Amino acid sequence: GQNIDQPTEMTATEGAIVQINCTYQTSGFNGLFWYQQHAGEAPTFLSYNVLDGLEEKGRFSSFLSRSKGYSYLLLKELQMKDSASYLCAVRGISGSARQLTFGSGTQLTVLP
Amino acid sequence: NAGVTQTPKFRVLKTGQSMTLLCAQDMNHEYMYWYRQDPGMGLRLIHYSVGEGTTAKGEVPDGYNVSRLKKQNFLLGLESAAPSQTSVYFCASSSAGAFTDTQYFGPGTRLTVL
């Protein structure tokens, strides 16, 4: 099975940098995803890591350490529109579909 | 190119009633998924399909049935709705051939069972 932990809530100030952590325990690992979900909307894909290290995409970066079962999402130059829930999801290796197991999400509030 | 669409967007049922949620995708994706999202519990997989005519159980399949008669459509059925099935339901699809296999989500269906 899979177990994913991430903080429930975080608050940061516009223009600042925030790091959202995700730890996971899994019987098989085949990639970690980060999704963004604004209130009342569908989740949208942000990033994907399957190898150790940092993946950078504009203001967003995601880091993975497979040996530690740890990932973080780094958001730079925060904007008000970044207020959303951020979902960490792990893809396993069992089953014929590449199923994702999601964490409960971290609600980020960006203050002016 | 609409991506993933879901109908209806909202629905209120009484306990014991039945309904079908429709998911459609126009990206020619092989894989399709149904999730439910409840406060504090994240997205949980109900059923999924790896291709036309195939279905499989996810993490929380009880009380739901699915069908994938056409590649572009994935139906979720509730035969006898219960208050515990009050939730937001999301459909998603992904490509079997894509390296990252990113899942693309529909806008969701808000279901209330009284």
mmCIF file of C-alpha atoms in Angstrom:
data_model
loop_
_atom_site.group_PDB
_atom_site.id
_atom_site.type_symbol
_atom_site.label_atom_id
_atom_site.label_comp_id
_atom_site.label_asym_id
_atom_site.label_seq_id
_atom_site.Cartn_x
_atom_site.Cartn_y
_atom_site.Cartn_z
ATOM 1 C CA GLY A 1 0.000 0.000 0.000
ATOM 2 C CA GLN A 2 0.888 3.654 -0.069
ATOM 3 C CA ASN A 3 0.845 6.325 2.646
ATOM 4 C CA ILE A 4 1.339 9.989 1.797
ATOM 5 C CA ASP A 5 1.705 12.848 4.253
ATOM 6 C CA GLN A 6 1.686 16.574 3.619
ATOM 7 C CA PRO A 7 0.816 19.563 5.822
ATOM 8 C CA THR A 8 -2.840 20.518 5.891
ATOM 9 C CA GLU A 9 -2.395 24.282 5.643
ATOM 10 C CA MET A 10 0.303 26.861 4.954
ATOM 11 C CA THR A 11 0.290 30.646 4.753
ATOM 12 C CA ALA A 12 2.788 32.876 2.965
ATOM 13 C CA THR A 13 3.120 36.451 1.788
ATOM 14 C CA GLU A 14 2.912 37.697 -1.784
ATOM 15 C CA GLY A 15 6.377 37.811 -3.368
ATOM 16 C CA ALA A 16 7.848 35.307 -0.911
ATOM 17 C CA ILE A 17 9.045 31.708 -1.391
ATOM 18 C CA VAL A 18 7.209 28.727 0.097
ATOM 19 C CA GLN A 19 8.164 25.048 0.291
ATOM 20 C CA ILE A 20 5.460 22.382 0.563
ATOM 21 C CA ASN A 21 6.752 19.028 1.773
ATOM 22 C CA CYS A 22 5.464 15.552 1.001
ATOM 23 C CA THR A 23 6.624 12.295 2.537
ATOM 24 C CA TYR A 24 5.534 8.912 1.327
ATOM 25 C CA GLN A 25 5.807 5.236 2.159
ATOM 26 C CA THR A 26 5.161 2.863 -0.685
ATOM 27 C CA SER A 27 5.634 -0.777 -1.596
ATOM 28 C CA GLY A 28 6.564 0.245 -5.143
ATOM 29 C CA PHE A 29 7.468 3.609 -6.649
ATOM 30 C CA ASN A 30 7.133 4.767 -10.228
ATOM 31 C CA GLY A 31 6.986 8.536 -10.033
ATOM 32 C CA LEU A 32 5.690 11.448 -7.963
ATOM 33 C CA PHE A 33 3.322 14.126 -9.211
ATOM 34 C CA TRP A 34 2.288 17.535 -7.931
ATOM 35 C CA TYR A 35 -1.116 18.942 -8.848
ATOM 36 C CA GLN A 36 -2.666 22.340 -8.157
ATOM 37 C CA GLN A 37 -6.364 22.617 -7.353
ATOM 38 C CA HIS A 38 -8.183 25.923 -6.984
ATOM 39 C CA ALA A 39 -11.369 25.890 -4.926
ATOM 40 C CA GLY A 40 -14.264 24.366 -6.843
ATOM 41 C CA GLU A 41 -12.092 23.393 -9.791
ATOM 42 C CA ALA A 42 -10.351 20.312 -11.155
ATOM 43 C CA PRO A 43 -6.757 19.421 -10.256
ATOM 44 C CA THR A 44 -4.225 20.522 -12.882
ATOM 45 C CA PHE A 45 -0.784 19.004 -13.425
ATOM 46 C CA LEU A 46 2.229 20.942 -12.138
ATOM 47 C CA SER A 47 5.250 18.634 -12.102
ATOM 48 C CA TYR A 48 6.570 15.085 -12.273
ATOM 49 C CA ASN A 49 9.669 13.493 -10.701
ATOM 50 C CA VAL A 50 10.826 9.927 -11.157
ATOM 51 C CA LEU A 51 14.583 10.367 -10.567
ATOM 52 C CA ASP A 52 16.288 12.048 -7.616
ATOM 53 C CA GLY A 53 16.908 15.741 -7.935
ATOM 54 C CA LEU A 54 15.298 19.025 -8.783
ATOM 55 C CA GLU A 55 12.955 19.740 -11.687
ATOM 56 C CA GLU A 56 12.448 23.425 -12.424
ATOM 57 C CA LYS A 57 9.573 24.905 -14.374
ATOM 58 C CA GLY A 58 9.314 28.664 -14.196
ATOM 59 C CA ARG A 59 8.352 29.813 -10.699
ATOM 60 C CA PHE A 60 7.701 26.227 -9.604
ATOM 61 C CA SER A 61 10.309 23.574 -8.781
ATOM 62 C CA SER A 62 9.902 20.063 -7.439
ATOM 63 C CA PHE A 63 12.487 17.927 -5.664
ATOM 64 C CA LEU A 64 12.599 14.183 -5.068
ATOM 65 C CA SER A 65 14.681 11.920 -2.820
ATOM 66 C CA ARG A 66 13.639 8.311 -3.352
ATOM 67 C CA SER A 67 15.856 6.962 -0.570
ATOM 68 C CA LYS A 68 14.176 9.276 1.954
ATOM 69 C CA GLY A 69 10.663 8.966 0.535
ATOM 70 C CA TYR A 70 10.532 12.746 0.341
ATOM 71 C CA SER A 71 9.530 15.428 -2.110
ATOM 72 C CA TYR A 72 8.917 19.137 -1.955
ATOM 73 C CA LEU A 73 7.279 21.715 -4.180
ATOM 74 C CA LEU A 74 8.946 25.125 -4.171
ATOM 75 C CA LEU A 75 6.963 28.154 -5.245
ATOM 76 C CA LYS A 76 8.890 31.376 -5.853
ATOM 77 C CA GLU A 77 7.698 34.973 -6.234
ATOM 78 C CA LEU A 78 4.318 34.062 -4.816
ATOM 79 C CA GLN A 79 1.255 35.625 -6.398
ATOM 80 C CA MET A 80 -2.274 35.884 -5.056
ATOM 81 C CA LYS A 81 -3.423 33.438 -7.730
ATOM 82 C CA ASP A 82 -1.176 30.775 -6.179
ATOM 83 C CA SER A 83 -3.672 30.434 -3.331
ATOM 84 C CA ALA A 84 -4.888 26.884 -3.897
ATOM 85 C CA SER A 85 -4.606 23.323 -2.643
ATOM 86 C CA TYR A 86 -1.448 21.463 -3.699
ATOM 87 C CA LEU A 87 -1.771 17.701 -4.050
ATOM 88 C CA CYS A 88 1.122 15.267 -3.862
ATOM 89 C CA ALA A 89 0.494 11.946 -5.645
ATOM 90 C CA VAL A 90 2.595 8.800 -5.958
ATOM 91 C CA ARG A 91 2.365 6.318 -8.806
ATOM 92 C CA GLY A 92 2.827 2.692 -7.890
ATOM 93 C CA ILE A 93 4.038 -0.221 -9.952
ATOM 94 C CA SER A 94 1.230 -2.678 -9.267
ATOM 95 C CA GLY A 95 -1.812 -3.094 -11.435
ATOM 96 C CA SER A 96 -2.205 -2.692 -15.159
ATOM 97 C CA ALA A 97 -3.093 1.005 -14.966
ATOM 98 C CA ARG A 98 -0.631 3.521 -13.614
ATOM 99 C CA GLN A 99 -2.691 4.331 -10.588
ATOM 100 C CA LEU A 100 -2.011 7.396 -8.483
ATOM 101 C CA THR A 101 -2.405 7.590 -4.719
ATOM 102 C CA PHE A 102 -3.046 11.155 -3.574
ATOM 103 C CA GLY A 103 -2.209 12.896 -0.345
ATOM 104 C CA SER A 104 -4.907 14.969 1.357
ATOM 105 C CA GLY A 105 -3.519 18.198 -0.068
ATOM 106 C CA THR A 106 -1.940 21.339 1.389
ATOM 107 C CA GLN A 107 -4.119 24.448 1.361
ATOM 108 C CA LEU A 108 -1.854 27.414 0.622
ATOM 109 C CA THR A 109 -3.093 30.907 1.377
ATOM 110 C CA VAL A 110 -1.119 33.820 -0.082
ATOM 111 C CA LEU A 111 -1.586 37.079 1.827
ATOM 112 C CA PRO A 112 -0.992 40.562 0.388
ATOM 113 C CA ASN B 1 -10.523 20.259 -28.156
ATOM 114 C CA ALA B 2 -12.581 20.122 -24.947
ATOM 115 C CA GLY B 3 -10.310 17.725 -22.996
ATOM 116 C CA VAL B 4 -12.285 15.890 -20.308
ATOM 117 C CA THR B 5 -15.940 16.777 -19.775
ATOM 118 C CA GLN B 6 -18.395 15.546 -17.154
ATOM 119 C CA THR B 7 -22.172 15.638 -16.956
ATOM 120 C CA PRO B 8 -24.029 16.629 -14.899
ATOM 121 C CA LYS B 9 -22.177 19.323 -12.941
ATOM 122 C CA PHE B 10 -24.532 19.138 -9.949
ATOM 123 C CA ARG B 11 -27.094 16.614 -8.768
ATOM 124 C CA VAL B 12 -29.216 16.031 -5.690
ATOM 125 C CA LEU B 13 -30.559 12.523 -5.041
ATOM 126 C CA LYS B 14 -32.707 10.937 -2.408
ATOM 127 C CA THR B 15 -31.480 7.824 -0.625
ATOM 128 C CA GLY B 16 -32.129 4.771 -2.766
ATOM 129 C CA GLN B 17 -32.322 6.582 -6.099
ATOM 130 C CA SER B 18 -30.014 5.694 -8.953
ATOM 131 C CA MET B 19 -28.048 7.790 -11.402
ATOM 132 C CA THR B 20 -25.268 7.667 -13.973
ATOM 133 C CA LEU B 21 -22.400 10.118 -14.305
ATOM 134 C CA LEU B 22 -20.932 10.515 -17.777
ATOM 135 C CA CYS B 23 -17.305 11.271 -18.544
ATOM 136 C CA ALA B 24 -16.096 11.993 -22.064
ATOM 137 C CA GLN B 25 -12.590 12.711 -23.378
ATOM 138 C CA ASP B 26 -11.484 13.755 -26.841
ATOM 139 C CA MET B 27 -7.736 13.119 -26.437
ATOM 140 C CA ASN B 28 -7.837 9.479 -27.570
ATOM 141 C CA HIS B 29 -6.552 8.365 -24.168
ATOM 142 C CA GLU B 30 -6.524 4.668 -23.342
ATOM 143 C CA TYR B 31 -6.810 5.012 -19.554
ATOM 144 C CA MET B 32 -9.736 6.554 -17.718
ATOM 145 C CA TYR B 33 -10.416 6.902 -13.987
ATOM 146 C CA TRP B 34 -13.172 7.847 -11.567
ATOM 147 C CA TYR B 35 -12.248 9.487 -8.245
ATOM 148 C CA ARG B 36 -14.195 10.893 -5.348
ATOM 149 C CA GLN B 37 -12.939 13.795 -3.274
ATOM 150 C CA ASP B 38 -14.069 14.353 0.291
ATOM 151 C CA PRO B 39 -12.887 17.058 2.719
ATOM 152 C CA GLY B 40 -9.630 16.091 4.405
ATOM 153 C CA MET B 41 -9.309 12.826 2.503
ATOM 154 C CA GLY B 42 -7.872 13.760 -0.858
ATOM 155 C CA LEU B 43 -8.768 12.024 -4.093
ATOM 156 C CA ARG B 44 -9.612 8.339 -3.840
ATOM 157 C CA LEU B 45 -9.810 6.031 -6.846
ATOM 158 C CA ILE B 46 -13.179 4.308 -7.337
ATOM 159 C CA HIS B 47 -12.762 2.402 -10.609
ATOM 160 C CA TYR B 48 -10.548 2.663 -13.646
ATOM 161 C CA SER B 49 -10.282 1.370 -17.202
ATOM 162 C CA VAL B 50 -7.238 0.522 -19.320
ATOM 163 C CA GLY B 51 -9.170 0.406 -22.575
ATOM 164 C CA GLU B 52 -12.502 -0.001 -24.294
ATOM 165 C CA GLY B 53 -14.498 -2.841 -22.762
ATOM 166 C CA THR B 54 -12.280 -3.148 -19.650
ATOM 167 C CA THR B 55 -12.855 -2.002 -16.070
ATOM 168 C CA ALA B 56 -11.163 -2.632 -12.734
ATOM 169 C CA LYS B 57 -11.719 -1.782 -9.070
ATOM 170 C CA GLY B 58 -9.817 0.963 -7.327
ATOM 171 C CA GLU B 59 -9.507 1.800 -3.652
ATOM 172 C CA VAL B 60 -13.212 2.463 -2.860
ATOM 173 C CA PRO B 61 -15.380 0.574 -5.401
ATOM 174 C CA ASP B 62 -18.302 -0.523 -3.190
ATOM 175 C CA GLY B 63 -21.668 0.921 -4.193
ATOM 176 C CA TYR B 64 -20.488 1.925 -7.679
ATOM 177 C CA ASN B 65 -20.432 0.300 -11.100
ATOM 178 C CA VAL B 66 -18.729 1.440 -14.296
ATOM 179 C CA SER B 67 -18.799 0.754 -18.007
ATOM 180 C CA ARG B 68 -16.492 1.639 -20.895
ATOM 181 C CA LEU B 69 -18.397 0.718 -24.049
ATOM 182 C CA LYS B 70 -16.610 3.342 -26.141
ATOM 183 C CA LYS B 71 -13.003 4.473 -25.814
ATOM 184 C CA GLN B 72 -13.973 8.097 -25.292
ATOM 185 C CA ASN B 73 -16.639 7.512 -22.628
ATOM 186 C CA PHE B 74 -16.499 6.193 -19.064
ATOM 187 C CA LEU B 75 -19.738 5.906 -17.090
ATOM 188 C CA LEU B 76 -20.079 5.746 -13.299
ATOM 189 C CA GLY B 77 -23.320 4.340 -11.911
ATOM 190 C CA LEU B 78 -24.873 4.474 -8.461
ATOM 191 C CA GLU B 79 -27.597 1.834 -8.253
ATOM 192 C CA SER B 80 -28.950 2.776 -4.807
ATOM 193 C CA ALA B 81 -27.516 6.054 -3.554
ATOM 194 C CA ALA B 82 -26.584 6.490 0.105
ATOM 195 C CA PRO B 83 -25.748 9.671 2.074
ATOM 196 C CA SER B 84 -22.153 8.385 2.375
ATOM 197 C CA GLN B 85 -21.854 8.869 -1.387
ATOM 198 C CA THR B 86 -22.253 12.620 -1.066
ATOM 199 C CA SER B 87 -19.017 13.858 -2.600
ATOM 200 C CA VAL B 88 -17.370 15.568 -5.538
ATOM 201 C CA TYR B 89 -16.650 13.097 -8.335
ATOM 202 C CA PHE B 90 -13.807 13.648 -10.773
ATOM 203 C CA CYS B 91 -13.090 11.784 -13.952
ATOM 204 C CA ALA B 92 -9.581 11.698 -15.415
ATOM 205 C CA SER B 93 -7.830 10.248 -18.436
ATOM 206 C CA SER B 94 -4.244 9.522 -19.437
ATOM 207 C CA SER B 95 -2.289 8.194 -22.377
ATOM 208 C CA ALA B 96 -0.719 4.735 -22.180
ATOM 209 C CA GLY B 97 2.086 5.860 -24.458
ATOM 210 C CA ALA B 98 3.146 9.015 -22.639
ATOM 211 C CA PHE B 99 6.297 8.837 -20.497
ATOM 212 C CA THR B 100 4.891 10.856 -17.629
ATOM 213 C CA ASP B 101 1.371 9.432 -18.028
ATOM 214 C CA THR B 102 -0.090 12.681 -16.717
ATOM 215 C CA GLN B 103 -3.721 12.414 -15.722
ATOM 216 C CA TYR B 104 -6.048 15.133 -17.021
ATOM 217 C CA PHE B 105 -9.110 15.848 -14.926
ATOM 218 C CA GLY B 106 -12.658 16.868 -15.764
ATOM 219 C CA PRO B 107 -14.405 19.742 -13.950
ATOM 220 C CA GLY B 108 -16.160 17.490 -11.438
ATOM 221 C CA THR B 109 -19.714 16.558 -10.445
ATOM 222 C CA ARG B 110 -21.047 17.665 -7.072
ATOM 223 C CA LEU B 111 -23.438 15.008 -5.778
ATOM 224 C CA THR B 112 -25.581 15.357 -2.676
ATOM 225 C CA VAL B 113 -27.552 12.381 -1.381
ATOM 226 C CA LEU B 114 -30.291 13.265 1.095
#
